Structure formats: structure tokens, C-alpha cells
Coordinates of C-alpha atoms and ligand atoms in Angstrom, one line a residue:
M1 CA -25.2 -19.4 16.1
E2 CA -20.9 -20.2 17.1
K3 CA -19.6 -19.2 19.8
S4 CA -17.1 -17.1 18.7
E5 CA -20.7 -14.5 17.7
I6 CA -22.3 -14.7 20.4
V7 CA -18.8 -13.8 22.1
A8 CA -18.8 -10.6 19.8
V9 CA -23.2 -10.1 21.1
L10 CA -21.7 -9.9 24.4
E11 CA -18.7 -7.5 24.2
E12 CA -21.1 -5.1 21.9
I13 CA -24.4 -5.2 24.8
A14 CA -21.7 -4.3 27.1
V15 CA -20.5 -1.0 25.4
L16 CA -24.3 0.0 23.9
L17 CA -25.3 0.0 27.8
D18 CA -22.3 1.3 28.5
L19 CA -22.7 4.3 26.1
K20 CA -26.5 4.7 27.8
G21 CA -24.8 5.1 31.2
E22 CA -26.5 2.2 32.6
N23 CA -25.4 0.3 35.5
P24 CA -22.1 -0.7 36.4
F25 CA -22.9 -4.3 38.2
K26 CA -24.9 -5.0 34.5
I27 CA -22.8 -3.8 32.3
R28 CA -19.9 -6.0 33.9
A29 CA -22.1 -8.9 33.7
Y30 CA -22.1 -8.5 30.3
S31 CA -18.0 -8.7 29.3
A32 CA -17.7 -10.9 32.3
G33 CA -20.0 -13.4 30.3
A34 CA -17.8 -12.2 27.5
R35 CA -15.1 -14.0 29.0
L36 CA -16.3 -17.2 30.4
L37 CA -17.8 -17.7 27.3
E38 CA -14.7 -17.6 25.5
D39 CA -12.5 -18.7 28.0
L40 CA -15.3 -21.4 28.4
E41 CA -13.4 -25.7 27.5
D42 CA -16.7 -27.9 26.9
D43 CA -19.0 -27.4 24.0
L44 CA -21.0 -25.1 24.0
G45 CA -23.7 -26.8 21.8
K46 CA -23.6 -29.5 24.0
L47 CA -23.8 -27.7 27.5
I48 CA -26.8 -26.3 26.7
A49 CA -27.4 -29.8 24.6
E50 CA -27.3 -30.6 28.8
D51 CA -29.0 -28.2 30.5
R52 CA -25.5 -26.9 31.8
L53 CA -24.3 -23.8 30.9
G54 CA -25.9 -22.6 34.2
E55 CA -23.2 -25.0 36.4
V56 CA -21.0 -22.8 34.3
K57 CA -19.4 -20.2 37.5
G58 CA -20.0 -16.9 37.2
L59 CA -23.3 -17.3 34.7
G60 CA -26.0 -16.1 35.5
K61 CA -29.2 -17.2 34.6
A62 CA -30.2 -13.8 31.7
L63 CA -27.2 -14.9 29.7
V64 CA -27.8 -18.2 30.3
E65 CA -31.2 -18.0 28.4
K66 CA -30.3 -15.0 26.2
I67 CA -26.7 -17.5 24.9
T68 CA -28.9 -20.0 24.7
E69 CA -31.2 -18.0 22.6
L70 CA -28.3 -17.0 20.0
H71 CA -27.2 -20.1 20.1
E72 CA -30.5 -21.6 19.5
T73 CA -32.1 -19.0 16.8
G74 CA -28.8 -17.0 16.2
R75 CA -31.2 -13.4 17.3
L76 CA -31.7 -11.7 20.1
E77 CA -34.5 -9.3 20.7
Y78 CA -32.9 -7.8 23.5
Y79 CA -30.0 -6.8 21.6
E80 CA -31.9 -6.0 18.5
K81 CA -33.7 -3.6 20.3
L82 CA -30.5 -2.0 22.9
K83 CA -29.0 -1.7 19.6
A84 CA -31.5 0.2 17.7
S85 CA -32.5 2.5 20.7
V86 CA -28.7 3.9 20.1
P87 CA -27.0 6.4 17.2
P88 CA -25.1 4.2 14.6
G89 CA -22.9 6.8 14.4
L90 CA -22.0 6.6 18.7
L91 CA -20.5 2.2 18.1
R92 CA -18.4 4.0 15.5
M93 CA -16.7 6.6 17.0
L94 CA -15.3 4.4 19.5
E95 CA -13.4 2.8 17.1
I96 CA -11.3 6.4 17.4
S97 CA -8.4 5.5 19.5
G98 CA -8.3 6.9 23.0
F99 CA -12.2 7.5 23.2
G100 CA -14.5 5.5 25.7
P101 CA -18.2 5.0 26.5
K102 CA -18.1 7.2 28.5
K103 CA -16.3 10.4 26.8
V104 CA -18.7 9.2 24.0
K105 CA -22.0 9.8 25.8
K106 CA -20.8 12.8 26.9
V107 CA -20.7 14.9 23.9
Y108 CA -23.5 12.6 22.0
E109 CA -25.5 14.9 25.1
A110 CA -23.8 17.8 25.8
L111 CA -23.1 18.8 21.6
G112 CA -25.4 15.5 19.9
V113 CA -22.6 14.5 18.3
D114 CA -23.5 11.4 17.3
S115 CA -21.1 10.6 14.6
I116 CA -17.2 10.7 13.6
E117 CA -17.7 13.7 11.0
S118 CA -20.1 16.0 14.0
L119 CA -16.8 14.6 16.0
R120 CA -14.3 16.6 14.1
A121 CA -16.8 19.7 12.7
A122 CA -17.0 20.1 16.7
C123 CA -13.6 19.8 17.4
E124 CA -12.9 21.7 14.7
A125 CA -14.6 24.4 15.9
G126 CA -12.7 24.1 19.6
K127 CA -16.6 22.4 21.0
V128 CA -15.7 19.7 22.7
S129 CA -12.7 21.8 24.8
E130 CA -14.4 23.9 26.0
L131 CA -16.8 20.5 27.8
P132 CA -15.2 19.8 31.0
G133 CA -13.2 17.4 31.5
F134 CA -12.2 17.9 27.9
G135 CA -9.7 20.2 27.1
A136 CA -7.5 21.9 24.2
K137 CA -5.0 18.6 24.4
T138 CA -7.9 16.5 24.2
E139 CA -9.2 17.3 21.1
T140 CA -6.4 18.2 19.1
N141 CA -5.0 14.1 20.0
L142 CA -8.7 13.7 18.9
L143 CA -8.8 15.1 15.6
R144 CA -4.9 12.9 14.8
A145 CA -7.1 9.6 15.7
I146 CA -9.3 10.8 13.7
E147 CA -7.2 10.9 11.0
N148 CA -5.2 7.8 11.8
L149 CA -9.0 5.6 11.5
E150 CA -9.7 7.1 8.5
K151 CA -6.2 6.6 7.0
Y152 CA -6.4 2.6 8.1
N153 CA -9.0 2.3 8.0
R154 CA -9.8 1.5 4.3
R155 CA -7.4 -1.7 5.0
H156 CA -7.4 -5.1 6.6
L157 CA -4.9 -7.1 8.5
W158 CA -3.2 -9.6 5.7
W159 CA -3.9 -12.6 7.8
D160 CA -8.0 -11.9 7.9
V161 CA -8.3 -11.1 4.2
R162 CA -6.8 -14.5 4.0
A163 CA -10.0 -16.1 6.0
V164 CA -11.7 -14.7 3.2
A165 CA -10.1 -15.0 0.5
L166 CA -9.2 -18.6 0.2
P167 CA -12.3 -20.2 0.0
I168 CA -13.0 -17.9 -2.7
L169 CA -10.1 -19.0 -4.8
D170 CA -11.3 -22.9 -4.0
G171 CA -15.1 -21.9 -5.7
L172 CA -14.0 -20.2 -8.4
R173 CA -12.0 -23.8 -8.9
E174 CA -14.1 -25.0 -8.9
L175 CA -16.5 -23.5 -11.7
G176 CA -16.8 -25.2 -15.0
A177 CA -16.3 -22.2 -17.0
V178 CA -12.5 -21.4 -14.2
E179 CA -9.6 -23.2 -15.7
R180 CA -7.3 -20.3 -14.0
A181 CA -8.2 -18.5 -11.4
E182 CA -6.0 -16.6 -8.6
V183 CA -5.6 -14.0 -6.3
A184 CA -3.3 -10.9 -7.0
G185 CA -3.5 -7.6 -5.7
S186 CA -1.3 -7.1 -1.9
F187 CA -2.5 -9.9 -0.5
R188 CA -0.6 -12.8 -3.0
R189 CA 2.6 -10.3 -2.5
N190 CA 1.9 -11.3 1.3
L191 CA 1.8 -7.5 2.2
E192 CA 1.0 -7.1 6.0
T193 CA -2.7 -5.0 5.6
V194 CA -4.4 -5.6 2.0
G195 CA -6.3 -2.8 0.7
D196 CA -8.9 -5.0 -1.6
L197 CA -8.6 -8.3 -3.1
D198 CA -7.8 -8.9 -6.5
F199 CA -8.9 -12.2 -8.1
I200 CA -7.8 -12.8 -11.8
V201 CA -9.7 -15.2 -13.9
G202 CA -8.7 -17.0 -17.0
A203 CA -11.8 -18.6 -18.5
D204 CA -14.0 -18.1 -22.6
D205 CA -17.3 -17.2 -20.4
S206 CA -17.1 -14.5 -18.3
G207 CA -21.1 -14.3 -17.2
P208 CA -21.1 -17.8 -14.8
V209 CA -18.2 -16.4 -13.1
M210 CA -19.4 -12.8 -12.6
D211 CA -22.9 -14.4 -12.1
W212 CA -21.4 -16.8 -8.6
F213 CA -19.2 -14.3 -7.6
A214 CA -21.5 -11.6 -7.4
G215 CA -24.0 -13.8 -5.5
L216 CA -21.5 -15.2 -3.3
P217 CA -23.9 -15.1 0.5
D218 CA -21.9 -12.8 2.0
V219 CA -21.6 -10.3 -0.1
A220 CA -23.0 -6.7 1.6
E221 CA -23.2 -4.5 -1.9
V222 CA -22.4 -5.2 -5.9
I223 CA -20.2 -2.1 -6.0
A224 CA -20.2 -2.9 -10.2
K225 CA -21.1 -5.8 -12.1
G226 CA -19.3 -6.1 -16.1
E227 CA -17.9 -8.3 -18.6
T228 CA -15.0 -7.9 -17.8
K229 CA -14.8 -6.9 -14.5
T230 CA -17.1 -7.0 -11.0
S231 CA -15.9 -5.0 -8.0
V232 CA -18.6 -6.7 -4.3
R233 CA -18.5 -4.6 -0.8
F234 CA -18.4 -8.1 1.7
S235 CA -20.6 -7.9 4.7
N236 CA -17.7 -6.9 6.6
G237 CA -16.3 -4.2 4.8
M238 CA -14.3 -5.5 2.4
Q239 CA -14.4 -4.9 -1.1
A240 CA -12.6 -7.5 -4.0
D241 CA -12.4 -7.4 -7.4
L242 CA -12.7 -10.0 -10.3
R243 CA -11.5 -9.4 -13.1
V244 CA -12.0 -12.6 -16.4
V245 CA -9.9 -12.7 -19.1
P246 CA -9.8 -15.1 -22.2
P247 CA -7.2 -17.5 -20.8
A248 CA -4.3 -16.7 -22.8
Q249 CA -4.2 -13.2 -21.5
F250 CA -3.6 -14.9 -17.9
A251 CA -0.2 -14.7 -17.5
F252 CA 0.1 -11.2 -19.0
A253 CA -3.1 -9.7 -16.4
L254 CA -2.1 -12.4 -12.9
H255 CA 1.0 -10.7 -13.7
H256 CA 0.2 -7.0 -14.1
F257 CA -2.7 -7.1 -11.2
T258 CA 0.2 -8.5 -8.5
G259 CA 1.5 -5.5 -9.0
S260 CA 3.1 -3.2 -7.5
K261 CA 2.4 -0.2 -9.2
D262 CA 5.6 0.4 -9.4
H263 CA 7.1 -3.0 -10.0
N264 CA 4.7 -2.8 -12.9
V265 CA 6.2 0.6 -14.3
Q266 CA 9.8 -1.0 -13.7
M267 CA 8.8 -3.9 -15.7
R268 CA 6.8 -2.5 -18.9
Q269 CA 10.1 0.3 -18.8
R270 CA 12.6 -2.2 -19.6
A271 CA 9.9 -3.8 -22.0
L272 CA 9.9 -0.7 -24.0
A273 CA 14.3 -1.1 -23.2
Q274 CA 13.7 -3.6 -25.6
G275 CA 11.5 -2.9 -28.2
Y276 CA 8.2 -4.2 -25.8
S277 CA 5.4 -3.3 -25.1
L278 CA 3.5 -5.2 -22.0
S279 CA 0.3 -4.8 -20.6
E280 CA -2.3 -6.6 -19.1
W281 CA -2.9 -8.0 -22.4
G282 CA 0.2 -9.4 -23.3
L283 CA 4.0 -8.6 -25.0
F284 CA 3.5 -6.1 -28.5
P285 CA 6.2 -4.9 -30.4
K286 CA 6.6 -1.6 -29.4
D287 CA 4.9 -0.7 -32.7
A288 CA 2.8 -2.2 -33.9
D289 CA -0.7 -1.4 -34.4
E290 CA -2.9 -2.0 -32.0
A291 CA -5.2 -3.3 -34.2
T292 CA -3.6 -6.4 -35.4
R293 CA -0.9 -6.8 -33.2
K294 CA 0.2 -9.9 -32.1
S295 CA 0.9 -11.1 -28.4
R296 CA 4.2 -13.1 -27.4
E297 CA 2.6 -16.5 -26.6
L298 CA 2.9 -16.8 -23.4
H299 CA 1.6 -19.0 -20.8
S300 CA 3.2 -18.2 -16.6
E301 CA 5.1 -15.4 -15.2
E302 CA 7.7 -17.8 -16.0
G303 CA 7.8 -16.7 -19.5
I304 CA 7.8 -13.1 -18.9
F305 CA 9.4 -12.8 -16.8
E306 CA 12.4 -15.1 -19.4
A307 CA 11.0 -13.2 -22.5
L308 CA 12.7 -10.2 -20.5
G309 CA 16.2 -11.5 -19.7
L310 CA 14.8 -11.7 -15.9
H311 CA 14.8 -15.1 -13.1
F312 CA 11.4 -14.9 -11.8
I313 CA 10.9 -13.2 -9.3
P314 CA 8.5 -14.4 -6.2
P315 CA 5.2 -12.4 -5.6
E316 CA 6.5 -11.4 -2.3
L317 CA 9.4 -9.2 -4.7
R318 CA 7.7 -7.3 -7.3
E319 CA 7.4 -4.5 -4.6
G320 CA 9.4 -1.9 -6.6
R321 CA 12.2 -2.1 -5.0
D322 CA 15.7 -3.7 -6.6
E323 CA 14.5 -6.6 -7.6
L324 CA 15.1 -6.3 -11.0
A325 CA 18.6 -5.5 -11.3
Y326 CA 18.8 -8.5 -8.1
A327 CA 16.9 -11.0 -10.8
E328 CA 19.2 -9.9 -13.3
E329 CA 22.0 -11.1 -12.2
N330 CA 21.1 -13.4 -10.0
R331 CA 18.5 -16.4 -9.6
V332 CA 16.2 -15.4 -6.4
P333 CA 17.2 -18.4 -3.8
R334 CA 15.1 -21.4 -1.9
L335 CA 12.8 -18.5 0.2
I336 CA 11.8 -20.0 4.2
E337 CA 8.0 -20.9 4.2
P338 CA 6.4 -21.6 7.1
G339 CA 7.3 -25.8 6.6
D340 CA 11.2 -25.0 8.0
I341 CA 11.0 -23.8 10.8
R342 CA 11.8 -26.2 13.9
G343 CA 10.3 -24.1 17.4
A344 CA 10.0 -20.5 18.4
F345 CA 11.3 -18.5 21.4
H346 CA 8.3 -16.4 22.1
N347 CA 5.0 -17.4 24.3
H348 CA 3.1 -17.7 27.2
T349 CA 0.8 -19.4 29.5
T350 CA -0.9 -18.9 31.9
A351 CA 1.8 -18.1 34.2
S352 CA 1.7 -14.4 32.8
D353 CA -1.8 -13.7 30.1
G354 CA -1.3 -16.2 27.6
K355 CA -4.7 -18.9 27.9
D356 CA -3.1 -22.5 28.0
T357 CA -1.0 -23.3 30.3
L358 CA 2.9 -24.2 29.8
E359 CA 2.0 -28.2 28.8
D360 CA -0.8 -27.0 26.8
M361 CA 2.0 -25.1 25.3
A362 CA 4.8 -27.7 24.7
R363 CA 2.1 -30.5 23.4
A364 CA 0.4 -28.1 21.0
A365 CA 4.5 -27.0 19.3
A366 CA 4.7 -30.8 19.3
A367 CA 1.6 -31.4 17.3
L368 CA 3.1 -29.2 14.4
G369 CA 6.3 -30.8 14.2
W370 CA 8.1 -28.2 15.9
E371 CA 11.0 -29.8 18.2
Y372 CA 11.3 -27.2 20.7
L373 CA 9.2 -24.6 22.3
G374 CA 11.0 -21.1 24.1
I375 CA 9.1 -19.9 27.1
A376 CA 9.0 -16.2 27.8
D377 CA 5.7 -14.8 30.0
H378 CA 6.2 -11.6 30.9
S379 CA 8.2 -9.9 33.8
K380 CA 6.6 -8.2 36.9
A381 CA 6.8 -4.7 35.4
S382 CA 3.9 -5.6 32.4
W383 CA 1.6 -6.2 35.7
Q384 CA -1.2 -5.5 33.0
A385 CA -0.6 -8.4 32.1
R386 CA -0.1 -10.8 34.8
G387 CA 3.6 -10.9 34.1
L388 CA 5.6 -13.2 36.4
Q389 CA 7.4 -12.0 40.1
E390 CA 11.1 -13.8 40.8
D391 CA 9.8 -16.5 42.6
Q392 CA 7.9 -17.3 40.3
L393 CA 10.2 -17.7 37.0
R394 CA 12.2 -20.0 39.3
E395 CA 9.6 -21.9 39.9
Q396 CA 8.7 -22.0 36.5
V397 CA 12.0 -22.5 35.3
A398 CA 12.3 -26.2 37.6
R399 CA 8.8 -27.1 35.6
I400 CA 10.6 -26.8 32.2
R401 CA 13.6 -28.7 33.7
E402 CA 11.3 -30.3 35.8
W403 CA 10.1 -30.8 31.5
N404 CA 13.0 -31.8 30.2
T405 CA 13.3 -34.7 32.4
S406 CA 10.6 -36.8 32.5
E407 CA 10.4 -40.1 29.6
N408 CA 10.1 -38.4 26.3
P409 CA 9.2 -35.7 26.3
P410 CA 7.6 -34.8 22.7
V411 CA 9.0 -31.4 22.6
H412 CA 12.3 -29.5 24.2
L413 CA 11.5 -26.6 26.0
F414 CA 13.8 -23.2 26.5
A415 CA 13.0 -21.2 29.3
G416 CA 13.2 -17.6 29.1
S417 CA 11.4 -14.7 29.7
E418 CA 10.0 -11.6 28.0
V419 CA 11.0 -8.8 30.4
D420 CA 10.5 -5.7 30.3
I421 CA 13.4 -2.8 29.3
L422 CA 12.4 -0.6 32.3
K423 CA 11.9 3.4 31.5
D424 CA 16.3 4.6 31.9
G425 CA 17.0 1.0 29.8
S426 CA 17.4 -0.7 32.7
L427 CA 16.0 -4.7 32.5
D428 CA 13.2 -5.9 34.9
F429 CA 15.0 -8.5 36.3
P430 CA 18.2 -8.9 37.9
A431 CA 21.1 -10.6 36.2
E432 CA 21.3 -13.2 38.6
L433 CA 17.7 -14.8 38.1
L434 CA 18.6 -13.7 34.3
D435 CA 21.2 -15.4 34.2
T436 CA 19.5 -19.4 35.0
L437 CA 17.9 -18.9 32.3
D438 CA 18.4 -19.9 28.5
Y439 CA 17.6 -16.7 26.9
V440 CA 16.0 -14.3 26.5
V441 CA 13.5 -11.4 25.1
L442 CA 14.2 -8.2 25.7
S443 CA 11.3 -6.2 24.8
V444 CA 9.1 -2.4 25.6
H445 CA 5.7 -2.4 27.5
V446 CA 6.1 -0.1 29.7
S447 CA 7.0 4.4 29.4
M448 CA 5.6 3.6 26.0
T449 CA 4.6 6.8 25.4
G450 CA 6.1 10.5 26.5
M451 CA 9.7 9.6 24.8
D452 CA 11.6 10.8 22.0
E453 CA 13.8 9.3 18.6
K454 CA 16.7 9.8 20.3
A455 CA 16.1 8.7 24.2
M456 CA 13.8 5.7 23.3
T457 CA 16.7 4.0 21.1
D458 CA 19.3 4.7 23.8
R459 CA 17.0 2.8 25.9
I460 CA 16.8 0.2 24.3
I461 CA 20.5 -0.2 23.1
R462 CA 21.7 0.5 27.0
A463 CA 19.5 -3.0 27.6
L464 CA 21.2 -4.9 24.1
E465 CA 24.3 -3.6 25.9
T466 CA 23.4 -5.2 29.5
P467 CA 26.1 -7.8 30.5
L468 CA 24.1 -11.3 30.6
K469 CA 25.4 -15.0 30.4
C470 CA 22.7 -16.2 28.0
R471 CA 21.1 -14.8 24.7
K472 CA 19.1 -11.5 23.9
M473 CA 17.1 -11.2 21.6
L474 CA 15.2 -8.0 20.7
G475 CA 11.4 -8.4 21.4
H476 CA 8.7 -6.6 18.6
V477 CA 10.8 -3.8 17.7
T478 CA 9.0 -0.7 17.6
G479 CA 6.0 -2.0 19.2
R480 CA 3.4 -1.1 16.2
L481 CA 0.2 -2.8 16.4
L482 CA -1.0 -2.7 12.5
L483 CA -4.3 -0.4 11.5
R484 CA -4.0 0.4 15.4
R485 CA -1.4 2.5 16.5
E486 CA 2.8 3.2 15.2
G487 CA 5.1 2.7 16.3
Y488 CA 7.3 4.9 19.2
G489 CA 9.7 6.4 17.8
V490 CA 13.2 4.4 17.4
Q491 CA 16.0 4.8 15.6
I492 CA 15.9 1.6 13.8
P493 CA 19.7 1.3 11.5
R494 CA 21.1 2.2 15.4
I495 CA 19.3 -0.3 16.4
I496 CA 20.6 -2.7 13.9
D497 CA 24.6 -2.3 14.4
A498 CA 24.0 -2.7 18.1
A499 CA 22.2 -6.2 18.2
A500 CA 24.9 -7.1 16.0
G501 CA 27.3 -4.8 17.9
N502 CA 26.5 -7.0 21.3
D503 CA 25.4 -10.7 19.4
V504 CA 21.8 -9.7 20.4
A505 CA 19.3 -11.9 17.6
I506 CA 15.8 -9.4 16.3
E507 CA 13.1 -10.9 16.1
L508 CA 10.3 -10.8 14.0
N509 CA 7.6 -11.1 15.9
A510 CA 4.6 -13.1 13.5
H511 CA 1.3 -11.8 15.3
P512 CA -0.6 -10.5 12.3
R513 CA -1.3 -6.8 14.0
R514 CA 2.6 -6.5 14.7
L515 CA 5.0 -8.2 12.0
D516 CA 7.3 -6.5 14.1
L517 CA 10.3 -5.9 12.6
D518 CA 9.2 -4.4 9.3
W519 CA 10.7 -6.9 6.0
R520 CA 11.5 -2.9 5.0
H521 CA 14.9 -3.1 7.3
W522 CA 15.9 -6.9 7.4
R523 CA 18.3 -6.7 4.5
R524 CA 20.1 -4.0 6.2
A525 CA 20.1 -6.5 9.5
L526 CA 20.5 -9.9 7.8
E527 CA 24.0 -7.7 5.7
K528 CA 24.4 -6.0 9.4
G529 CA 25.2 -10.0 10.4
V530 CA 22.0 -9.8 12.4
T531 CA 19.8 -13.2 13.1
C532 CA 16.9 -13.0 13.1
V533 CA 13.9 -15.5 15.4
I534 CA 10.2 -15.6 14.3
N535 CA 8.2 -15.6 16.9
P536 CA 4.5 -15.9 17.3
D537 CA 4.5 -14.2 20.7
A538 CA 1.6 -16.6 21.2
H539 CA -1.1 -16.3 23.7
S540 CA -2.9 -19.6 23.6
A541 CA -1.9 -23.3 21.5
T542 CA -3.4 -22.0 18.8
G543 CA -1.7 -19.1 18.9
L544 CA 1.8 -21.1 17.4
A545 CA -0.2 -21.5 14.8
L546 CA 0.4 -17.5 13.7
L547 CA 4.3 -17.6 12.6
E548 CA 3.1 -18.4 9.7
A549 CA 2.3 -15.1 8.9
G550 CA 5.6 -14.4 10.1
V551 CA 7.4 -16.7 7.8
R552 CA 5.3 -14.6 4.7
I553 CA 6.7 -10.9 6.0
A554 CA 10.0 -12.7 6.7
R555 CA 9.5 -13.9 2.9
K556 CA 8.8 -10.5 1.1
A557 CA 12.6 -10.3 2.9
R558 CA 14.1 -12.3 1.3
M559 CA 15.2 -14.4 3.7
E560 CA 16.7 -18.3 3.2
P561 CA 16.0 -20.5 6.2
H562 CA 19.8 -20.4 7.6
E563 CA 18.6 -16.8 7.9
V564 CA 16.8 -17.4 10.5
L565 CA 17.5 -19.2 14.2
N566 CA 14.3 -21.3 14.7
T567 CA 14.7 -23.0 11.1
R568 CA 17.0 -24.8 13.2
N569 CA 17.3 -28.2 15.0
L570 CA 17.8 -28.2 18.7
A571 CA 21.3 -29.5 17.8
E572 CA 22.5 -26.2 16.3
V573 CA 20.2 -24.0 18.9
R574 CA 21.2 -25.4 21.7
A575 CA 24.9 -24.7 20.8
W576 CA 23.5 -20.8 19.3
L577 CA 22.3 -20.8 23.0
G578 CA 25.8 -21.2 24.6
L579 CA 24.0 -25.0 26.4
Ligands
DGT601 P1 -4.1 -2.3 -2.2 O1 -5.6 -3.2 -2.7 O2 -4.0 -1.3 -1.8 O3 -3.7 -3.2 -1.0 O4 -3.1 -2.7 -3.5 P2 -2.7 -3.3 -4.3 O5 -1.6 -3.4 -4.9 O6 -3.9 -4.1 -4.2 O7 -3.4 -2.5 -5.3 P3 -4.6 -2.2 -6.8 O8 -6.0 -3.3 -6.0 O9 -5.0 -0.8 -6.4 O10 -4.6 -2.7 -7.4 C1 -3.9 -4.8 -7.7 C2 -2.8 -4.3 -8.8 O11 -3.1 -3.8 -10.1 C3 -1.5 -3.7 -8.4 O12 -0.5 -3.9 -7.4 C4 -0.5 -3.0 -9.9 C5 -2.2 -2.8 -10.7 N1 -2.4 -1.1 -11.0 C6 -3.3 -1.1 -11.1 N2 -3.9 0.3 -10.8 C7 -2.9 0.2 -11.6 C8 -1.6 1.7 -12.2 O13 -2.6 2.8 -12.0 N3 -1.1 1.3 -13.0 C9 -0.2 0.1 -12.8 N4 1.0 0.0 -13.1 N5 -0.1 -0.4 -12.5 C10 -1.5 -1.0 -11.7
CA602 CA1 -6.1 -4.9 -4.3
CA603 CA1 -8.7 -3.8 -7.1
ZN604 ZN1 5.6 -8.7 24.4

């Protein structure tokens, strides 16, 4: 078993012990063990082989044995027994936001609630609010959280889906029978979350393709299997459809199953207006007899768009917004690509809650071929994220200046700070200190709840208006965490106007769980003259690669390289920063 999987097992053991009301020290031993293992720098297999795992500070004998057993055999009897002793519904209940092990244990023991469904029933019957320590407000919040969970649970982050989709796509393309294969659906449209995967294959003989797909090792359930379509569910809960069509139909099927539905409706209407009927099977003369009609022979999506008098519309733009009108008038410009990026500004180090040092982050940026990297650790109000005190920030700035004047630094470092926007809209550090920086990322992390939209917007605008000598960027504008929590309500048009009016760049936070500001708002922001900066919000060297998720979303907003600050070279960025 791999390290990350062992970490997950140890974490689950801690949760299970907590649900059983075990001794807190024992619980902490497992969760701390999981952290230690996660942060381990040496290779786990090597440590075990050399019998040196016990030398890791903080890992007790019991944990060393269990980690070794998991690593060698992929199993752990202790864990399996423990898991069997707890109703599985209790673990699922922990996915309800704001509902921890102590509360789960309480409702289980007091009311026999052992699943999300029975918890909902108990809430609706008002039984939960009668329990000591719960109250009517908790009950209402629980009901809302359950609703959210159900709404979101069926979807997955694009980034997670990609890890499943690409190896399958490669596998399909290697099959002898397969002429063409693509992933379609919301995945191909780079939507931030994906419901299910849609594979489209062009092949004359579908049987072997369906057998291969249904037999993938990760398939937990074959929901349906036929000659044209197979649907499966993977062990992580994700579902996938595979459709196999004759090669001549491939382009039509790919276009149809890429969608979106709204885009398809508009395309069909356009086809009808021009005397055609468009479907996943072809482009036919409108009134032809179904049995004998013949489709136009088109072998690419480009061909389909062209036949309807349109320039090619990249999949990312097919959301049924204004893409048809646009493609009728204009050729879609060359959209931004991951290779256009030359640096990023919102990144954390070990000084706050990052996992890698300033120097390691810098070297990782250089390895990606970047020219510059901005360091923006948390400010003091974010104490949970080990935000920097003022003297710590000064020290960091000195270290950054030193790096830049050292011999041949592989990238240029910019000194920044992710400064908390406090409740009243003031900034967490005094202007004199911020004036020594190259730029600041202004973000809301504290007092996120209990503020109405207008108050939150006023608060952020006040921060944007703060006179500073250095450049400002607005970080993760709504604070949303996809599939977990909605952002705080904020009046986006007012924020965009204030950013434009005060020359503040707005971040497109590239973290796959944020992708904030949402792509739906960017055209407006760009038209108002706002500069976009795509930031990975990296908390480790490997986290820099998340930037690609942001670029994918920028494409959905039809962004071109010149609209994004961090596609510019070092000299241009220095000029923008006024340095
Ligand atoms: P998802 O899976 O919920 O993230 O979203 P999609 O867009 O992948 O939707 P899905 O998997 O239900 O269907 C894939 C594509 O197939 C969809 O984007 C458009 C097309 N499609 C599916 N159902 C319909 C429909 O009822 N009408 C039309 N026009 N197209 C459809
Ligand atoms: Ca889909
Ligand atoms: Ca589907
Ligand atoms: Zn942040």
C-alpha cells in the first residue's frame, strides 16, 4: 500500500475511535501519526526495509507495526475489525458539514440515528433539538447541510476526475478495434465539477471495447452493458458512460455528447433554420425520410460548425451562453494555455502553513520553467494558518531580497503577503510595512460568516481602496470551497467596478476546490479593464502545478494570454508592479 493510502487509513482509524468514544490520547496518536507519515521526507519503503521507521520522532511502536503491516500486506486486521464495529452510516454522517464525531455519537446513542436519512427524519420530527447541547438552530443548520450534501455529493472536482479519465482514454486508444476516442461531457468542457464521465469511441466492432471497459479493475458495478452504451460505477463512487459509434458518426456523437445541453439546443435550432436536422447521428436534410436519409459526411467538429456557418467553438465555450453569436461573427482567439504561464503570486511557505521552504518553492517554480515566483504567506489574523507576525514578515522580505541578489538565482522572487481583510475592511498589517513589499494579495479568511452581502461587499471595497505604495490583488473573491461550502455572499459587479477603479488585479484562484472568481464573471471584469492573475494558492512545491486548473477555467472565460498578468515576462511584470 502506498503512503497516501496508509495516511488515509490512519486518519480513518482516528475517526472511528472518536466515534466509539475512545481515549483522546489514543485518537490523537493516530491522527498525529497520519500527519507525521504525510510529512515524512524519506522514502517509506526504504525506511521500512532498513528497519528505521521507529526512528521517526513521535511514531510509537504500535503505529510502526501497523504502518509496516499496511505497507507490506495492504491490509490491517485491527482496522478491519474496528471498521466492522461501527455502522457505516455513521462515517457517512461525518460528511455533513459542521457535524463531528462527538455529535454523531450523541445522536446515535440517544436516538439510534445511524444514517443521513434517519438523521434527517429525526431533525424533521424535532427530536434532535431536544437533545442537550443541540437546540433549534443546530437542527435547522443540519437540515440545510444535509440538503447541500445531497445536492453536491453526486459531483466531483474536475481535477480528481481527470486522474481517472486520462488513463482510461489512453487505454481505449490502445485497443485494436478503436479508431478514435475522446472524453466528452462536462469534463471536456472544463467545467469546475463533473457529474459523470462520458467516453465516446469510434469503432466498427463495439463488443471488445465494452468488455474491456466493464472489466477495468476499478469498476465496482456495471450499471448497464449493451452494444452501443455501457455505464459503470468506479469504487470511488464516480460514474462513467461509454458510447461506441460507427467511425462515420464519431464527430456528430462527440459534438452531441460534449454538450452542453443548452449549446446543443441552440445548434439544433440553427440547423433547422438552415434546413437541416442535427443529432448525435448526423446532419440530415430536414424533411428526409428517416429510413433512407443520408447524413452530410463530416469527420470533424470543425466540419459541423462550418456546415452551419460558424467558426470552430472550443468545447470550453459550449455552455449555451453567447458562443454561437460570437462564432458567427468572429474566429475565437487563441485561448490561454498552461505553457503561457511564467510565474504566480499567491504561494505559501513553511513560514506560515505551507509545507515547503521559500528556497524549495523557488526551485520548484524554476523546474516548471517559470521566471518568477511571488511569496504571499498569511498575515497574523489567520492564526490557524500560522500567519506571520510583523517581524517575521520583515525577516522573510530580507531573505527574498538576499535570494534575488545571490549568484544566478534560478527564478526571481517577489515579496508579497496574503493580508487578511479584517471585519471592518482594514488590513491586518500597517501601511508602512506593506509599503516595503512588491505587492499584496488581499483576502477574507476571518469573520466570514454572519455578514450580509452588502456589508461584506463594503468591507472588501474598503480594503481595495486602501492607499498603498505597492500593487494589490484580490484573493479568492467569494471564499467558496466547491462541493463543500458556498462562498460568502458578495456583490460581484460592485467588486469588479471597485477593482477596476483602484487598479487592483483580481485573482483567479486555481486551486481545484476554489476556482474563484468564477469563470462566469470574468468577461465582465475584463471588459471593465480588470487585470486577471491566475494563482495556484500553493501550499507546497507540488501545489504549483495546480495552476493548470486555473488556466483551464480561464479558457472557459475565453481568456487570451495578454489578459492574464502572469503570462507576462519578468520585465513586464516588474513594470506592472512599478518596480
Ligand atoms: P455532468 O455529467 O452533469 O457534469 O454534465 P454533462 O454535460 O456531462 O451531462 P451528461 O453527462 O448528462 O450528458 C453529456 C452530454 O450529452 C450533455 O452535455 C449534452 C448531451 N445531452 C445529454 N442529455 C441531453 C438532452 O436531453 N438533450 C440534449 N440536447 N443533449 C443532451
Ligand atoms: Ca457527464
Ligand atoms: Ca453521462
Ligand atoms: Zn487564502
